[in-house]
Amino acid sequence: MEGKNKVMKGKRFVLCAALTAALLASYVHTGPAESAEAKKETAPEFTLKTFDKGEIGLADLQGKAFVLWFMASW
């Protein structure tokens, strides 16, 4: 019985080593992910009507934090 346990432990070790090598190889192959700055895109220009019947565009909000809230009733 003791010999069987050693064989099973050996097989587990080989399996774990193979998985570790595969994960390491896939990381090295793909390299680090691109930074968020590299993927940064700007939104297309748009204008919205305000509650006081005016309009506001995306260019008016540049550099400011804002929340764009969409609502719908079906």
PDB file of C-alpha atoms in Angstrom, residues 58-66:
ATOM      1  CA  LEU A  58     -19.522  66.992 -24.126  1.00  0.00           C
ATOM      2  CA  ALA A  59     -16.944  69.691 -24.900  1.00  0.00           C
ATOM      3  CA  ASP A  60     -18.549  71.871 -22.194  1.00  0.00           C
ATOM      4  CA  LEU A  61     -17.854  69.169 -19.624  1.00  0.00           C
ATOM      5  CA  GLN A  62     -14.257  68.383 -20.553  1.00  0.00           C
ATOM      6  CA  GLY A  63     -12.067  68.127 -17.455  1.00  0.00           C
ATOM      7  CA  LYS A  64     -15.078  67.972 -15.129  1.00  0.00           C
ATOM      8  CA  ALA A  65     -16.565  64.954 -13.382  1.00  0.00           C
ATOM      9  CA  PHE A  66     -20.204  64.300 -14.273  1.00  0.00           C
TER      10      PHE A  66
END
